[in-house]
mmCIF file of C-alpha atoms in Angstrom:
data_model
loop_
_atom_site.group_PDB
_atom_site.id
_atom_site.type_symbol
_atom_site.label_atom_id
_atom_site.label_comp_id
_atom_site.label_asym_id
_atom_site.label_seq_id
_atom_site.Cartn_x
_atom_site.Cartn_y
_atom_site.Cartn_z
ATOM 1 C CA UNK A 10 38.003 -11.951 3.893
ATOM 2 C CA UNK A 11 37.504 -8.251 3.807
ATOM 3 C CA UNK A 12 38.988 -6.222 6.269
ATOM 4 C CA UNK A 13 35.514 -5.022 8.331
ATOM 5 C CA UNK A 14 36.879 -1.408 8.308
ATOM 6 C CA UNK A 15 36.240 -1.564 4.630
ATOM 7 C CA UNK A 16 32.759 -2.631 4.665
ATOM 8 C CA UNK A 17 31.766 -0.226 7.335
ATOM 9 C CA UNK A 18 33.315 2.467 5.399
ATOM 10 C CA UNK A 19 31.877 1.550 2.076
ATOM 11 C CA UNK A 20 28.927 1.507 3.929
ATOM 12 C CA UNK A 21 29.214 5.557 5.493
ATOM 13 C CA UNK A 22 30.415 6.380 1.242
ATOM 14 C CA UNK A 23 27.108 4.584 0.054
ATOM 15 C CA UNK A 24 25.197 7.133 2.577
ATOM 16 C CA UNK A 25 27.180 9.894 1.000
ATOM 17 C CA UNK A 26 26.020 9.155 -2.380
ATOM 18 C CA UNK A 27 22.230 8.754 -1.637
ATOM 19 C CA UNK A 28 22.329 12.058 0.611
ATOM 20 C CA UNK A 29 24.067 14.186 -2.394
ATOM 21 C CA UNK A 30 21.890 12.494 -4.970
ATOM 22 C CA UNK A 31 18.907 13.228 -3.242
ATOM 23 C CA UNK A 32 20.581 16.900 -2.563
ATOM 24 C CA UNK A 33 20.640 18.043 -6.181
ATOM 25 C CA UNK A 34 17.521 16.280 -7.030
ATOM 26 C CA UNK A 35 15.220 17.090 -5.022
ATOM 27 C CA UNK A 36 12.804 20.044 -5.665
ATOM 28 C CA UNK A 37 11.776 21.271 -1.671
ATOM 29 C CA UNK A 38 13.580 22.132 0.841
ATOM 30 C CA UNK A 39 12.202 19.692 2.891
ATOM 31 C CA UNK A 40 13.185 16.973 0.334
ATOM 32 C CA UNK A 41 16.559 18.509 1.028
ATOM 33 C CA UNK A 42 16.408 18.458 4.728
ATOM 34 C CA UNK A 43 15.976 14.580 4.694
ATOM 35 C CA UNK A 44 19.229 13.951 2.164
ATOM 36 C CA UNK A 45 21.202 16.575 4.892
ATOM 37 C CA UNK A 46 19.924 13.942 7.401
ATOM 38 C CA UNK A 47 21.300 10.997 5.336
ATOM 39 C CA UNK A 48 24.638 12.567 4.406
ATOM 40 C CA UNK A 49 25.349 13.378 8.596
ATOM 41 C CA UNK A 50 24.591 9.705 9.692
ATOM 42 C CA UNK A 51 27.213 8.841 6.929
ATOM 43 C CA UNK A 52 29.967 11.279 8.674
ATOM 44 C CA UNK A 53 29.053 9.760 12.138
ATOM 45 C CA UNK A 54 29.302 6.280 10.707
ATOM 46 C CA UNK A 55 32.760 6.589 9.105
ATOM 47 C CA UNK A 56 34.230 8.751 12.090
ATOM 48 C CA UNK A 57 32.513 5.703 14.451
ATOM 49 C CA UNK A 58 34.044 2.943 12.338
ATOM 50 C CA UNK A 59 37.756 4.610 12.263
ATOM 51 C CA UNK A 60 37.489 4.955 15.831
ATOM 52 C CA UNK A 61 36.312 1.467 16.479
ATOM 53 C CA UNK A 62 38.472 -0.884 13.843
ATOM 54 C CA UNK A 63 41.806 1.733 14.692
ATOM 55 C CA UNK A 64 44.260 2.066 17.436
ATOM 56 C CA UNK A 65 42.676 6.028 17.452
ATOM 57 C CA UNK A 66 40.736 6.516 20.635
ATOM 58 C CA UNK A 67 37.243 5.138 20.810
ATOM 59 C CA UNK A 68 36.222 7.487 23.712
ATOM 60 C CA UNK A 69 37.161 10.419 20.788
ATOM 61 C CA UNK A 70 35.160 8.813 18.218
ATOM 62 C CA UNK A 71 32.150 8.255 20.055
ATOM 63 C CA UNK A 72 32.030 11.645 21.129
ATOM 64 C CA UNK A 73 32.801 13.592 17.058
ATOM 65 C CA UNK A 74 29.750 11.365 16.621
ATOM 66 C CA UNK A 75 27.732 12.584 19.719
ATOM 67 C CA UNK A 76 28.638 16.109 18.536
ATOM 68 C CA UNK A 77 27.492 15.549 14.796
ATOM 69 C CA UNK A 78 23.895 14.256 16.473
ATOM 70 C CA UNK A 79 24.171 17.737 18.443
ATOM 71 C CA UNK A 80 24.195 19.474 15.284
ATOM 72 C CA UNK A 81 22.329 17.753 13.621
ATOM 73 C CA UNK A 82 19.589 18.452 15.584
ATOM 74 C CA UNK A 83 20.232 21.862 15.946
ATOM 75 C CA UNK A 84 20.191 22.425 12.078
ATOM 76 C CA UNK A 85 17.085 20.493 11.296
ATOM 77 C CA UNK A 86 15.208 22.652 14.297
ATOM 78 C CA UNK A 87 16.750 25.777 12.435
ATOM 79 C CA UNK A 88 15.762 24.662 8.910
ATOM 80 C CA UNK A 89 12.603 23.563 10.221
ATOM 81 C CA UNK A 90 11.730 27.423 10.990
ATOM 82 C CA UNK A 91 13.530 28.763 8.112
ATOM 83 C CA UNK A 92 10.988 26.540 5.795
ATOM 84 C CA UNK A 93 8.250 27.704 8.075
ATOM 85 C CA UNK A 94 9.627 31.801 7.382
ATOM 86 C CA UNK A 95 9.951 30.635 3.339
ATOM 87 C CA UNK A 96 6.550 29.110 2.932
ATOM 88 C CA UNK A 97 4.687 32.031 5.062
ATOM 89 C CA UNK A 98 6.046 34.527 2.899
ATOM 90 C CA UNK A 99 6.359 32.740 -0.714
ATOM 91 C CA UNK A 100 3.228 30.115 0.137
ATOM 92 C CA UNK A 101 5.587 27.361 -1.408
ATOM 93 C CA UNK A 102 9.143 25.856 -0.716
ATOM 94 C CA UNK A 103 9.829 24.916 -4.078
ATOM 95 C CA UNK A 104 13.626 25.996 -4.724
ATOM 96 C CA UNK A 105 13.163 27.367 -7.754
ATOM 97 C CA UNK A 106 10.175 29.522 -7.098
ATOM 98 C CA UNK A 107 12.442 31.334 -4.549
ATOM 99 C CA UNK A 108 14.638 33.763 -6.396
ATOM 100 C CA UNK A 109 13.438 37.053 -4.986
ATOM 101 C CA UNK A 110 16.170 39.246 -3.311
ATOM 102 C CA UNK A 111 14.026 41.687 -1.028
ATOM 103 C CA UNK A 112 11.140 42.817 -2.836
ATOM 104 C CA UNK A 113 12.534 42.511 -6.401
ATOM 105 C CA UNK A 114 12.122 39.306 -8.733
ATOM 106 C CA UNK A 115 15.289 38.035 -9.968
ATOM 107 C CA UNK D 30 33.386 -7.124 13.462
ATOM 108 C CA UNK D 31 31.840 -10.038 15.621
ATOM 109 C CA UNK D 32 30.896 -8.114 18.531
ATOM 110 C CA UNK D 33 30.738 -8.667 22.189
ATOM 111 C CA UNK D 34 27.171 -9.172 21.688
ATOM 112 C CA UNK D 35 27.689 -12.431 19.958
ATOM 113 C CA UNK D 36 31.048 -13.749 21.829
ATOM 114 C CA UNK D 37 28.406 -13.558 25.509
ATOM 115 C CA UNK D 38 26.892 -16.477 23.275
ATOM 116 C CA UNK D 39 29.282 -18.633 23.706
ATOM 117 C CA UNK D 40 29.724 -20.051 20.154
ATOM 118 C CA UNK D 41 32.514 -21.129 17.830
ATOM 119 C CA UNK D 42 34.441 -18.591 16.347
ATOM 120 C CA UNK D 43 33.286 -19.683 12.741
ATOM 121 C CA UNK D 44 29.374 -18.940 13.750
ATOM 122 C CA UNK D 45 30.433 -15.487 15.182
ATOM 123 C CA UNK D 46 31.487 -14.565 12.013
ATOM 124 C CA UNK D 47 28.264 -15.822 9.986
ATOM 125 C CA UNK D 48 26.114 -14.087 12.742
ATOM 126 C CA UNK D 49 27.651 -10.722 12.335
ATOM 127 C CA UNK D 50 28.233 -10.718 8.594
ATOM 128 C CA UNK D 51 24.189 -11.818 8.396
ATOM 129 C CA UNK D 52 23.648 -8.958 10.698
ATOM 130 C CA UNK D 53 26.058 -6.481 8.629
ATOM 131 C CA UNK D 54 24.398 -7.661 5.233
ATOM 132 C CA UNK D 55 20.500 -7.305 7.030
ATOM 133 C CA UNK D 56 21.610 -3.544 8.285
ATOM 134 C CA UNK D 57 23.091 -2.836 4.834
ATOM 135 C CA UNK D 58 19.913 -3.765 3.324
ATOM 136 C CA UNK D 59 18.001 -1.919 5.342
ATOM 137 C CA UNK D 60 20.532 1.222 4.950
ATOM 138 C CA UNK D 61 20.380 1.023 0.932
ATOM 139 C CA UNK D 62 16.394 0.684 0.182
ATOM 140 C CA UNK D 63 15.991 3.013 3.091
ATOM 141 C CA UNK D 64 18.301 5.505 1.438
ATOM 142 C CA UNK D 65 17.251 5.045 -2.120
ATOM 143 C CA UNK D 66 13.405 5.473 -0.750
ATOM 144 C CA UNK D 67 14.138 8.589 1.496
ATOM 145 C CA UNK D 68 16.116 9.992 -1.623
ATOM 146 C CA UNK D 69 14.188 9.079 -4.607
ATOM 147 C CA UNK D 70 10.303 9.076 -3.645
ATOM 148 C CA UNK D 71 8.037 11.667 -5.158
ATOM 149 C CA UNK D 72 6.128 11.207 -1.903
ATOM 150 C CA UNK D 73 7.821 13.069 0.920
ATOM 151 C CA UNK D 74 6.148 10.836 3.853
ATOM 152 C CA UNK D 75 6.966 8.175 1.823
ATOM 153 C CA UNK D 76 10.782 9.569 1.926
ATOM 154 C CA UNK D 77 10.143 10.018 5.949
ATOM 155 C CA UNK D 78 9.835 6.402 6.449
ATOM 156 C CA UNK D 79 12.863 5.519 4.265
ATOM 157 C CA UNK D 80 15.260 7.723 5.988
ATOM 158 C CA UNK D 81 13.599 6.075 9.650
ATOM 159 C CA UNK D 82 14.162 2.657 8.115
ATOM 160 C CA UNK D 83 18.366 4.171 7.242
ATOM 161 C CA UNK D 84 18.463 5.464 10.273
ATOM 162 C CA UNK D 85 17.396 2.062 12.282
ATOM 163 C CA UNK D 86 20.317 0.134 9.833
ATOM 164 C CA UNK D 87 22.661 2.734 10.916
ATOM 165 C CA UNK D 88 21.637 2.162 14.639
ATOM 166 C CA UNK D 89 22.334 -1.502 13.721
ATOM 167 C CA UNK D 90 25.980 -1.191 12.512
ATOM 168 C CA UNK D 91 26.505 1.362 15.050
ATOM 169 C CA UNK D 92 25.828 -2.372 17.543
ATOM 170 C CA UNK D 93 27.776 -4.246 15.707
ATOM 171 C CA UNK D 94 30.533 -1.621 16.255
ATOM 172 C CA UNK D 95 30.314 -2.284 19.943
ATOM 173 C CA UNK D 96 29.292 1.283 20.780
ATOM 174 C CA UNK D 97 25.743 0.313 22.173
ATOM 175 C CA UNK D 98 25.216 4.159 23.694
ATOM 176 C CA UNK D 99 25.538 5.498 20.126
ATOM 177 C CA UNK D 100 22.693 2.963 19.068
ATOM 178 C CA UNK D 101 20.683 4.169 21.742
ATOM 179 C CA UNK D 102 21.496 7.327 20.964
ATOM 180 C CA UNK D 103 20.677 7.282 17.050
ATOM 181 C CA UNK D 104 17.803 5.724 17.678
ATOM 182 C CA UNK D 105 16.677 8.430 20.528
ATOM 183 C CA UNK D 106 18.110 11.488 18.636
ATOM 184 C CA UNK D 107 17.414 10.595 15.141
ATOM 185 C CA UNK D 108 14.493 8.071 14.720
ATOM 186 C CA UNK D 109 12.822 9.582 17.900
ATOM 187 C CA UNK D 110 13.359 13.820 17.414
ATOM 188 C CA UNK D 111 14.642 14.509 13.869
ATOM 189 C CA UNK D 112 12.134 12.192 12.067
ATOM 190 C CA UNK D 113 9.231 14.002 14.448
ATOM 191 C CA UNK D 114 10.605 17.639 13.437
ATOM 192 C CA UNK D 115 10.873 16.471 9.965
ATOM 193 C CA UNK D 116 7.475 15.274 9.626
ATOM 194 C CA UNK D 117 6.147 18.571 11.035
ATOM 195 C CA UNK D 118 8.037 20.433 8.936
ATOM 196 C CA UNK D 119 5.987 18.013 5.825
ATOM 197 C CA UNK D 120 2.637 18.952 7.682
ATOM 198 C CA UNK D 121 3.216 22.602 8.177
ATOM 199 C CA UNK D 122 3.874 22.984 4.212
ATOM 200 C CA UNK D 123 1.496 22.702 1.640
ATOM 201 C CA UNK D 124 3.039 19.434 0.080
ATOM 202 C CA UNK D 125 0.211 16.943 0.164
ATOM 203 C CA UNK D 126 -1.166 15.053 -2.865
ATOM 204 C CA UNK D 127 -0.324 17.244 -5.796
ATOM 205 C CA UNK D 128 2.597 18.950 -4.085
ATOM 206 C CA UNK D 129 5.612 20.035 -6.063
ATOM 207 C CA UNK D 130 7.760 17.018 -5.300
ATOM 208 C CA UNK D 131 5.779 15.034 -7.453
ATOM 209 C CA UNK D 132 6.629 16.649 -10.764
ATOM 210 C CA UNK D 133 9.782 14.757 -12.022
ATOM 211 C CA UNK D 134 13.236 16.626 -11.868
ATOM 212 C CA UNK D 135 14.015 18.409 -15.282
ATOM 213 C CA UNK D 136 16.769 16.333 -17.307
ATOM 214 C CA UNK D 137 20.201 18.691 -15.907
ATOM 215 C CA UNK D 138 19.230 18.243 -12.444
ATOM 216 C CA UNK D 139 19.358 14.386 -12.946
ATOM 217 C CA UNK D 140 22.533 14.489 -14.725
ATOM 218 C CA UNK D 141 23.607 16.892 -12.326
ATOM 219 C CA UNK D 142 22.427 14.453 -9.308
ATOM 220 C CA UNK D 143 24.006 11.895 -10.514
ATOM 221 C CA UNK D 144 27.318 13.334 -11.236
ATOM 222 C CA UNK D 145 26.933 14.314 -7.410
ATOM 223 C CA UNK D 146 26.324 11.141 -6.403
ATOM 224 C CA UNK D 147 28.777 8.930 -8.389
ATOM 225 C CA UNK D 148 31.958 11.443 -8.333
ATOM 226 C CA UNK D 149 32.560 10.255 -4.339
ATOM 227 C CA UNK D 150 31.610 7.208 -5.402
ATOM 228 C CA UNK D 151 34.434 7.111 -7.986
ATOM 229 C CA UNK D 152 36.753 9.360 -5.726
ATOM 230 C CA UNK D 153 36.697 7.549 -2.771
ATOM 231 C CA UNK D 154 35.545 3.975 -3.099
ATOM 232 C CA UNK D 155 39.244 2.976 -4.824
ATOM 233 C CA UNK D 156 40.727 5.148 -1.877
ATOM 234 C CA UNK D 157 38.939 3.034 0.683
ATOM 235 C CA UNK D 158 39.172 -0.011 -0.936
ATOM 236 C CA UNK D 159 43.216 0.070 -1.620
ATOM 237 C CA UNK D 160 44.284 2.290 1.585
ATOM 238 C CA UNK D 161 42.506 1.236 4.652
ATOM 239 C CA UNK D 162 44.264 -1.031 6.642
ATOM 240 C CA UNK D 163 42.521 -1.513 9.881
ATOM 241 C CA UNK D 164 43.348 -3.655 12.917
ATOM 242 C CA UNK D 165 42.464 -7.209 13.038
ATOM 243 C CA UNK D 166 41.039 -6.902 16.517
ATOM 244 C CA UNK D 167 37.766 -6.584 17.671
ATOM 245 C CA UNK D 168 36.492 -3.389 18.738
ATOM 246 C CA UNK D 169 36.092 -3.436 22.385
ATOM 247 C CA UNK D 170 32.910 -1.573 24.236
ATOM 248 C CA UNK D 171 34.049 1.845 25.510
ATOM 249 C CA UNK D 172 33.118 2.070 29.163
ATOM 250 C CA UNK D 173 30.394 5.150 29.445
ATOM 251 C CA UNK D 174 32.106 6.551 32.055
ATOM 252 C CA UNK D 175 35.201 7.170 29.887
ATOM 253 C CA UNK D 176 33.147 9.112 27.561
ATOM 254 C CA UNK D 177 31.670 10.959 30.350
ATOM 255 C CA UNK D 178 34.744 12.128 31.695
ATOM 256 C CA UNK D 179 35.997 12.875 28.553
ATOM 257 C CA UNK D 180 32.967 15.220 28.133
ATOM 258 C CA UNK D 181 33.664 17.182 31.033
ATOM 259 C CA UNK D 182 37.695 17.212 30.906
ATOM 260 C CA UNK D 183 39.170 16.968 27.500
ATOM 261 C CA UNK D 184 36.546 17.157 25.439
ATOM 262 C CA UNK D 185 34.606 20.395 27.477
ATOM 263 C CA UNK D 186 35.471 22.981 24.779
ATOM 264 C CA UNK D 187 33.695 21.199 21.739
ATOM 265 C CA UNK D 188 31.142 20.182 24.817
ATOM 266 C CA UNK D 189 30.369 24.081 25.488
ATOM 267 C CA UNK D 190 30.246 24.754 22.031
ATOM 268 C CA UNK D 191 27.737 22.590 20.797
ATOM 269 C CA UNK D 192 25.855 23.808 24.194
ATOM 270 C CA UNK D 193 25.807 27.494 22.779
ATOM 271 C CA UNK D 194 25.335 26.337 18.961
ATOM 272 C CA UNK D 195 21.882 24.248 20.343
ATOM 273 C CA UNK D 196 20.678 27.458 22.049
ATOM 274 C CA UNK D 197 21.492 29.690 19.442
ATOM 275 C CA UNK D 198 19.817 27.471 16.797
ATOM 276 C CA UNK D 199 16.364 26.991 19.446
ATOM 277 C CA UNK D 200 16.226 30.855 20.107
ATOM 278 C CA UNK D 201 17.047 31.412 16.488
ATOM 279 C CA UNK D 202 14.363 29.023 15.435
ATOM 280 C CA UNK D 203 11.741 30.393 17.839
ATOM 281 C CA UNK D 204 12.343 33.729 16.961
ATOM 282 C CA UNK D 205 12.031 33.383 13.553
ATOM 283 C CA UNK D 206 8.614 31.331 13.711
ATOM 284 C CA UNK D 207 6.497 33.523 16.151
ATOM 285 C CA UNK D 208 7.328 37.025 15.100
ATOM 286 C CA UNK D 209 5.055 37.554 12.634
ATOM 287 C CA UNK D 210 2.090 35.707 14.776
ATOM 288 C CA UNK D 211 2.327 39.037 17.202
ATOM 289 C CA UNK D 212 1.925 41.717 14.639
ATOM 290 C CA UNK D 213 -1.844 40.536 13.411
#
């Protein structure tokens, strides 16, 4: 039988993978936002699962986890505005249509 | 991995075991199409739904872990605020229909994604596979008060912090999205 902390970390990797691939090939920033989203619930998983299937302290665990939610949240409210800035100013959010430093065009 | 969920049923060890591996293999499920959706889709809504289906599998294992408040909380915090902001942010943008996500990636940003995506893979999966050794035991539900008071004793540094980062990041936010609003 498989040791569970295996599977659960597996598990936290596979959310990894789909949050980079989805990363690098996506084309918005909002595309983006939802990997970000995918790749912190894998961190909380794995640190949740150490905790858990360990001796380490589950009180500890729970609470790195907690924390990640806390920033999690406070970094998709922040993106959310930043996209809002981007697309008043460029009218899109396509990455590659914003290469402008100040006024002049890369 | 049985939880304490499943032992308050009162069945033989053996059937503890089926239940929670069914219920590990249902939340994986639901974790990889979830993922693969929210990452893949050319329609961003589309990609919405598959990262609220991940994040409901997530909630699921998070059970099975025998941390029920981090369920609640993943579900509250993640299904029930970030998927909201997220799908303003997809109504607030020009992105219906026709939208740029629906032109395929160019052929280096697929390599490139890939790469990305199967170097962990590669890195870490051996890693895990060979290295982790963890306890046979089950995990054991953390009274809430223990977390509590570890909020507010040794925890209440990383506790403040993440206070100040969360008002920063709202002020920040607000700031940035009304300013122009005043000057027409």
């Amino acid at each position: 039988m498989i040791s569970p902390l295996i599977l659960f970390m597996l598990s936290a990797l596979l959310l990894l993978a789909l949050g980079l691939l989805g990363l690098i090939s996506r084309r918005t920033l909002v595309g983006m936002l939802i990997s970000v989203e995918l790749l912190l619930n894998g961190a909380g998983l794995s640190v949740v699962a150490a905790a858990q299937l360990t001796p380490a302290s589950n009180a500890a665990g729970q609470l790195a986890t907690i924390f990640i939610m806390g920033l999690a949240a406070a970094e998709a409210t922040l993106v959310l505005a930043m996209i809002i800035v981007i697309h008043r100013r460029f009218e899109t959010v396509e990455t590659k249509a914003l290469a402008t430093l100040k006024d002049s065009p890369l | 991995m049985t939880s304490q969920f499943l032992m308050a049923l009162s069945l033989p060890e053996a059937a503890h075991n089926i239940l929670a591996y069914t219920a590990f293999t249902f939340y994986i499920v639901l974790i990889i199409s979830g993922g693969l959706v929210a990452a893949l889709s050319r329609i961003l809504v589309r990609a919405l739904v598959g990262l609220a289906v991940t994040f409901l599998g997530v909630a699921g294992l998070y059970l099975l872990l025998a941390s029920p408040f981090l369920a609640f909380m993943q579900l509250l915090i993640y299904v029930g605020a970030i998927c909201i902001l997220i799908f303003f942010a997809i109504m607030l943008v020009k992105n219906t229909g026709s939208g740029e996500e629906m032109r395929l990636p160019g052929l280096g940003q697929i390599t490139g994604a890939l790469i990305a995506a199967l170097t962990p893979l590669a890195l870490f999966g051996p890693l895990i596979v060979l290295n982790t050794n963890g306890t046979a035991e089950l995990p054991i539900i953390t009274p809430l008060m223990e977390i509590g008071s570890g909020l507010l004793s040794y925890y209440i540094l990383p506790f403040e912090l993440i206070s100040i980062v969360l008002l920063v990041a709202m002020t920040g936010s607000i700031f940035l999205a009304w300013d122009k609003r005043f000057k027409k």
